[in-house]
Amino acid sequence: MITLKNVSFSYDEKQALSNLSLTIRKNDYLMVLGRNGSGKSTFLKLLNGLLLPMAGDVRVENLSTRLHGEEIRQKVGMVFQNPDDQLVASIVREDIAFGLENLGVPLDEMQRRIAAILSKMGIAHLSEQNVNTLSYGQKQLVALCGVLVMQPSCIVFDEPTTMLDPLNRKNVMDMIIRLHTEGNTIVHATNDPREARRGATAALILDRGRAGFHGHAGKVTPSLLRRFGLNA
Amino acid sequence: MPRFIGEYTYKDTLLHNLAPQAKILMVVFASALLFLMEFSKLAFILIILCIAAKSAGIAIWKLGALIRPFLALYAMILIFYFIFSPEKMAEGLLTVFRFIILIMVSHVLLATTSISALVRGFESLAWPVKAFGASPRTISFMLSLTIRFIPVLFLEADTIHQAQRSRCSQRRKLRSVSLLVASVVQNTSARAAAVADAVASRCYRTKGTTSINSCRAEAKDWAIAAGTLAVMGFLLWYG
């Protein structure tokens, strides 16, 4: 579904990713591990065309991110670490509608999809709430709704549980696993290997912008994690 | 400010259901007319405003309560009149009365119109900016983002301030204020970059879009706005 071929990216002088090549297949659950500054966020942003590779090519369903940015952002949704940065409207219902408005979805269809996604996530009662009054856990679910309502086939999560308490962390993780079992492709960057290991089918460990390990999630052992300076 | 902005609650009333652009234009023109009116006519407008507020489910005492937060402003106006032209104190009182009604009109507008509907209203009235190459959707989106993030920035400033205090920084010292401002500015620019990514990842564009909030003003909306302004105009010239 997503192919990276010899991808490199740098911020000014600092090399963030070097010569990375891998394939994410349809319905994979790829956990992306790595220490701070290892290139996880850069890798994720390359997947939906928020960043374009300086060398190499990123293709989503055979479309290059260089040429089909908007089309790709419909296919690859992204949930960020801090939900406060992702919610752009003041009212929950209006925030979820934001992506659909941009895609030009007709009003009836928009209302139907929003009602369905709110009900699926169990937050229909928050529909008319001001987003500033929500807890972090609720905000993260609203942010997820805003992405899912656009019906992407792949969802990229950039450390989505970092700012949450244990209960909300579990809720969001349950939802990610449920989305995977429903047939979505998941890419999940995290600092906590235990968290993603629950549902992951594949793993990528980034180390100073390079793929230190890429393979089956079951092969991620404590000793492997320690080798890359990660908490086992 | 939150006292005004946060007070909107939806009710099924004529004023709540009036198109926002009609309400915005009505308030703009009515505010201009208010400054041409004398005491007796303003008193008549106040009665009409109270009836309108009551019909929209706004308690009259809430309108009265709006006088208090601006008492200092009114006192200042009256003091200036007293110092510079004591013979025109009646005019000073008239100015204060106009301000009070203006604030009440704004309150009725904000209490019957959600922020997002107001933004949409501005968007549909901002079509002339297209002539200068600007996009009404971008302008309204920027407005909406500003409104969304004002409380977040206040919260952030408060957190930084508390962090400073926990390390024995004194609030009034110029250095701690400048550090607070620098931290807020730094965090704001980092946040702006993150928001830009989030907006782009949700396919933001200015053309070919639709809207969840239908904001079409119908003939009845314009008729109500025009009727209200006509009554005010009639009162001004023939009353």
XYZ file of N, CA and C in Angstrom, chain A residues 53-194:
426
model
N 10.096 13.917 0.280
C 11.482 13.437 0.436
C 12.459 14.290 -0.374
N 13.662 14.475 0.175
C 14.684 15.226 -0.565
C 15.391 14.331 -1.577
N 15.366 13.043 -1.263
C 15.850 12.060 -2.238
C 14.956 10.838 -2.109
N 14.817 10.090 -3.189
C 13.974 8.896 -3.162
C 12.511 9.236 -3.418
N 11.658 8.249 -3.162
C 10.248 8.429 -3.530
C 9.345 7.735 -2.506
N 8.214 8.387 -2.179
C 7.207 7.757 -1.323
C 5.952 7.582 -2.179
N 5.437 6.369 -2.233
C 4.245 6.106 -3.046
C 3.159 5.481 -2.186
N 1.938 6.005 -2.344
C 0.782 5.455 -1.638
C -0.178 4.946 -2.716
N -0.470 3.663 -2.664
C -1.273 3.012 -3.706
C -0.796 3.455 -5.089
N 0.496 3.451 -5.233
C 1.184 3.777 -6.485
C 1.109 5.246 -6.904
N 0.642 6.118 -6.012
C 0.638 7.549 -6.314
C 1.803 8.203 -5.570
N 2.570 9.007 -6.273
C 3.722 9.650 -5.631
C 3.243 10.838 -4.783
N 3.827 10.966 -3.583
C 3.429 12.085 -2.717
C 3.837 13.429 -3.323
N 4.813 13.398 -4.221
C 5.241 14.649 -4.868
C 4.154 15.209 -5.780
N 3.370 14.332 -6.379
C 2.420 14.767 -7.403
C 0.964 14.732 -6.948
N 0.659 13.925 -5.945
C -0.755 13.714 -5.590
C -0.995 13.970 -4.100
N -0.454 15.065 -3.598
C -0.520 15.346 -2.164
C -1.924 15.266 -1.584
N -2.872 15.969 -2.192
C -4.211 16.038 -1.612
C -4.921 14.681 -1.654
N -4.773 14.004 -2.786
C -5.388 12.678 -2.936
C -4.842 11.716 -1.874
N -3.541 11.845 -1.627
C -2.888 10.955 -0.659
C -3.332 11.282 0.766
N -3.530 12.563 1.056
C -3.962 12.935 2.415
C -5.380 12.432 2.718
N -6.152 12.176 1.657
C -7.473 11.554 1.869
C -7.325 10.085 2.215
N -6.297 9.457 1.646
C -6.101 8.009 1.861
C -5.361 7.744 3.161
N -4.465 8.688 3.535
C -3.646 8.494 4.734
C -3.973 9.600 5.743
N -4.746 9.252 6.768
C -5.110 10.233 7.796
C -4.050 10.241 8.882
N -3.945 11.356 9.591
C -2.890 11.441 10.609
C -3.438 11.983 11.925
N -3.138 11.269 13.011
C -3.530 11.712 14.355
C -2.248 12.107 15.091
N -2.227 13.341 15.583
C -1.000 13.881 16.180
C -0.950 13.622 17.685
N 0.228 13.901 18.239
C 0.453 13.653 19.667
C -0.435 14.530 20.547
N -0.469 15.828 20.243
C -1.228 16.747 21.087
C -2.552 17.095 20.406
N -3.672 16.608 20.942
C -4.946 16.857 20.270
C -5.283 18.351 20.189
N -4.726 19.132 21.131
C -4.993 20.573 21.103
C -4.503 21.217 19.811
N -3.471 20.624 19.211
C -2.939 21.189 17.969
C -3.737 20.734 16.756
N -4.600 19.759 16.977
C -5.292 19.176 15.829
C -6.730 19.668 15.704
N -7.292 20.157 16.812
C -8.687 20.600 16.775
C -8.725 22.063 16.344
N -9.350 22.333 15.225
C -9.268 23.686 14.668
C -10.557 24.486 14.840
N -11.658 23.811 15.161
C -12.913 24.547 15.350
C -13.290 24.507 16.823
N -14.193 25.401 17.228
C -14.524 25.503 18.653
C -15.539 24.449 19.100
N -16.377 24.001 18.197
C -17.424 23.037 18.544
C -17.062 21.666 17.961
N -17.280 20.614 18.732
C -16.870 19.253 18.342
C -17.389 18.890 16.941
N -18.694 19.061 16.739
C -19.309 18.684 15.458
C -18.651 19.446 14.295
N -18.356 20.718 14.526
C -17.763 21.538 13.468
C -16.314 21.132 13.200
N -15.611 20.725 14.252
C -14.234 20.290 14.039
C -14.198 19.006 13.215
N -15.097 18.084 13.536
C -15.111 16.815 12.791
C -15.477 17.073 11.329
N -16.293 18.116 11.124
C -16.731 18.421 9.757
C -15.620 19.055 8.917
N -14.561 19.562 9.575
C -13.564 20.366 8.875
C -12.996 19.670 7.617
N -12.568 18.435 7.771
C -11.990 17.702 6.644
C -13.011 17.480 5.533
N -14.247 17.166 5.945
C -15.304 16.900 4.956
C -15.648 18.177 4.182
N -15.646 19.300 4.902
C -15.902 20.588 4.234
C -14.844 20.838 3.163
N -13.593 20.537 3.520
C -12.505 20.753 2.557
C -12.645 19.853 1.332
N -13.187 18.657 1.552
C -13.342 17.720 0.426
C -14.598 18.031 -0.384
N -15.407 18.973 0.084
C -16.618 19.347 -0.648
C -17.736 18.332 -0.510
N -17.773 17.602 0.607
C -18.834 16.598 0.818
C -20.168 17.325 1.049
N -21.239 16.903 0.379
C -22.527 17.577 0.552
C -23.040 17.498 2.003
N -23.853 18.490 2.388
C -24.293 18.638 3.777
C -24.952 17.377 4.350
N -25.875 16.773 3.611
C -26.594 15.588 4.119
C -25.616 14.453 4.444
N -24.722 14.235 3.473
C -23.731 13.166 3.619
C -22.811 13.470 4.818
N -22.458 14.756 4.945
C -21.575 15.183 6.023
C -22.230 14.887 7.380
N -23.491 15.282 7.524
C -24.188 15.078 8.800
C -24.319 13.594 9.122
N -24.601 12.802 8.089
C -24.759 11.360 8.289
C -23.441 10.742 8.786
N -22.347 11.133 8.111
C -21.048 10.557 8.470
C -20.615 10.989 9.879
N -20.889 12.261 10.216
C -20.473 12.763 11.539
C -21.255 12.045 12.639
N -22.561 11.897 12.440
C -23.384 11.210 13.443
C -22.896 9.781 13.616
N -22.559 9.120 12.488
C -22.117 7.718 12.551
C -20.794 7.593 13.308
N -19.859 8.486 13.014
C -18.531 8.345 13.643
C -18.590 8.698 15.131
N -19.408 9.699 15.475
C -19.547 10.061 16.898
C -20.141 8.901 17.677
N -21.118 8.264 17.066
C -21.767 7.153 17.744
C -20.812 5.957 17.849
N -20.038 5.702 16.793
C -19.077 4.592 16.810
C -18.031 4.781 17.918
N -17.608 6.033 18.119
C -16.577 6.303 19.120
C -17.164 6.505 20.514
N -18.493 6.457 20.595
C -19.155 6.585 21.895
C -19.107 7.986 22.475
N -19.028 9.004 21.598
C -18.987 10.381 22.124
C -20.069 11.255 21.470
N -21.179 10.630 21.106
C -22.268 11.390 20.463
C -22.755 12.519 21.375
N -22.670 12.298 22.700
C -23.149 13.311 23.643
C -22.273 14.566 23.656
N -21.080 14.484 23.049
C -20.187 15.658 23.043
C -20.368 16.522 21.796
N -21.252 16.109 20.919
C -21.386 16.736 19.601
C -21.413 18.271 19.617
N -22.151 18.857 20.548
C -22.289 20.319 20.554
C -21.390 20.996 21.584
N -20.473 20.231 22.191
C -19.606 20.799 23.242
C -18.503 21.671 22.652
N -18.079 22.653 23.446
C -16.921 23.447 23.085
C -15.665 22.595 23.336
N -14.765 22.531 22.377
C -13.604 21.635 22.513
C -12.710 22.033 23.695
N -12.757 23.312 24.069
C -11.915 23.747 25.200
C -12.389 23.188 26.535
N -13.601 22.639 26.575
C -14.112 22.099 27.832
C -13.870 20.585 27.952
N -13.262 19.977 26.942
C -13.074 18.516 26.949
C -11.773 18.122 27.662
N -11.740 16.878 28.152
C -10.493 16.352 28.731
C -9.566 15.958 27.573
N -8.281 15.720 27.898
C -7.341 15.330 26.838
C -7.794 14.054 26.127
N -8.308 13.105 26.909
C -8.762 11.843 26.324
C -9.898 12.076 25.338
N -10.850 12.922 25.754
C -11.977 13.223 24.866
C -11.497 13.963 23.623
N -10.544 14.893 23.826
C -10.012 15.647 22.677
C -9.339 14.704 21.679
N -8.605 13.713 22.203
C -7.916 12.794 21.296
C -8.933 11.968 20.503
N -10.049 11.588 21.155
C -11.087 10.839 20.437
C -11.731 11.724 19.372
N -11.937 13.005 19.693
C -12.514 13.934 18.703
C -11.549 14.086 17.522
N -10.246 14.218 17.838
C -9.251 14.338 16.767
C -9.280 13.089 15.873
N -9.418 11.936 16.506
C -9.488 10.671 15.756
C -10.754 10.648 14.883
N -11.869 11.124 15.444
C -13.116 11.203 14.663
C -12.915 12.086 13.425
N -12.222 13.218 13.618
C -11.990 14.151 12.512
C -11.209 13.520 11.379
N -10.372 12.535 11.718
C -9.596 11.824 10.691
C -10.431 10.690 10.094
N -11.065 9.896 10.966
C -11.809 8.720 10.489
C -12.984 9.099 9.601
N -13.588 10.263 9.877
C -14.770 10.664 9.111
C -14.421 10.882 7.628
N -13.115 11.103 7.370
C -12.681 11.268 5.972
C -12.466 9.914 5.285
N -12.694 8.845 6.039
C -12.610 7.464 5.546
C -11.270 7.132 4.883
N -10.166 7.355 5.601
C -8.858 6.981 5.032
C -8.677 5.463 5.108
N -7.827 4.920 4.253
C -7.584 3.475 4.334
C -6.386 3.196 5.244
N -5.568 4.218 5.476
C -4.424 4.069 6.388
C -4.465 5.204 7.413
N -4.240 4.864 8.685
C -4.229 5.905 9.716
C -2.873 5.897 10.409
N -2.282 7.090 10.446
C -0.953 7.242 11.025
C -1.104 7.914 12.389
N -0.552 7.304 13.415
C -0.654 7.853 14.779
C 0.733 8.273 15.257
N 0.871 9.542 15.607
C 2.146 10.036 16.104
C 2.080 10.147 17.632
N 2.513 9.112 18.310
C 2.488 9.046 19.783
C 1.153 9.557 20.335
N 0.050 8.901 19.982
C -1.272 9.453 20.317
C -1.651 9.354 21.792
N -0.902 8.564 22.556
C -1.312 8.368 23.958
C -0.368 9.045 24.952
N 0.645 9.736 24.430
C 1.677 10.306 25.307
C 1.085 11.228 26.372
N 0.068 12.002 26.007
C -0.445 13.006 26.940
C -1.669 12.522 27.734
N -1.953 11.216 27.635
C -3.185 10.715 28.250
C -2.933 9.970 29.561
N -3.972 9.930 30.413
C -3.883 9.144 31.642
C -4.115 7.667 31.282
N -3.805 6.731 32.203
C -3.868 5.303 31.853
C -5.221 4.854 31.285
N -6.327 5.365 31.839
C -7.638 4.934 31.359
C -7.875 5.377 29.917
N -7.599 6.662 29.650
C -7.787 7.174 28.292
C -6.806 6.548 27.312
N -5.608 6.233 27.826
C -4.598 5.563 27.008
C -5.156 4.215 26.540
N -5.787 3.510 27.467
C -6.348 2.202 27.136
C -7.486 2.367 26.117
N -8.336 3.369 26.333
C -9.454 3.607 25.409
C -8.957 3.849 23.995
N -7.935 4.729 23.880
C -7.415 5.059 22.544
C -6.756 3.834 21.928
N -5.992 3.064 22.747
C -5.341 1.858 22.219
C -6.369 0.825 21.753
N -7.446 0.669 22.548
C -8.513 -0.266 22.148
C -9.094 0.158 20.795
N -9.257 1.467 20.638
C -9.840 1.978 19.393
C -8.905 1.719 18.214
N -7.591 1.913 18.430
C -6.622 1.678 17.337
C -6.664 0.202 16.918
N -6.692 -0.673 17.913
C -6.715 -2.114 17.602
C -8.018 -2.478 16.879
N -9.092 -1.852 17.315
C -10.387 -2.119 16.656
C -10.353 -1.661 15.188
N -9.741 -0.498 14.960
C -9.647 0.012 13.581
C -8.832 -0.944 12.720
N -7.792 -1.534 13.316
C -6.974 -2.482 12.568
C -7.770 -3.738 12.231
N -8.519 -4.220 13.219
C -9.289 -5.450 12.952
C -10.423 -5.180 11.946
N -10.820 -3.932 11.809
C -11.859 -3.589 10.819
C -11.287 -3.451 9.410
N -9.955 -3.612 9.277
C -9.370 -3.632 7.932
C -8.520 -2.422 7.586
N -8.331 -1.495 8.541
C -7.489 -0.336 8.239
C -6.007 -0.674 8.378
N -5.186 0.027 7.629
C -3.741 -0.078 7.796
C -3.351 0.930 8.871
N -2.540 0.481 9.832
C -2.177 1.363 10.947
C -0.656 1.546 10.984
N -0.237 2.782 11.137
C 1.177 3.079 11.413
C 1.194 3.840 12.729
N 1.879 3.303 13.734
C 1.768 3.826 15.089
C 3.160 4.071 15.674
N 3.499 5.359 15.786
C 4.785 5.688 16.402
C 4.586 5.814 17.897
N 5.479 5.218 18.650
C 5.343 5.269 20.106
C 6.703 5.143 20.785
N 6.726 5.618 22.039
C 7.939 5.438 22.850
C 7.805 4.205 23.726
N 6.591 3.646 23.730
C 6.298 2.555 24.647
C 6.014 1.267 23.856
N 7.021 0.401 23.692
C 6.845 -0.805 22.871
C 5.739 -1.723 23.388
N 5.530 -1.742 24.717
C 4.498 -2.639 25.279
C 3.127 -2.285 24.725
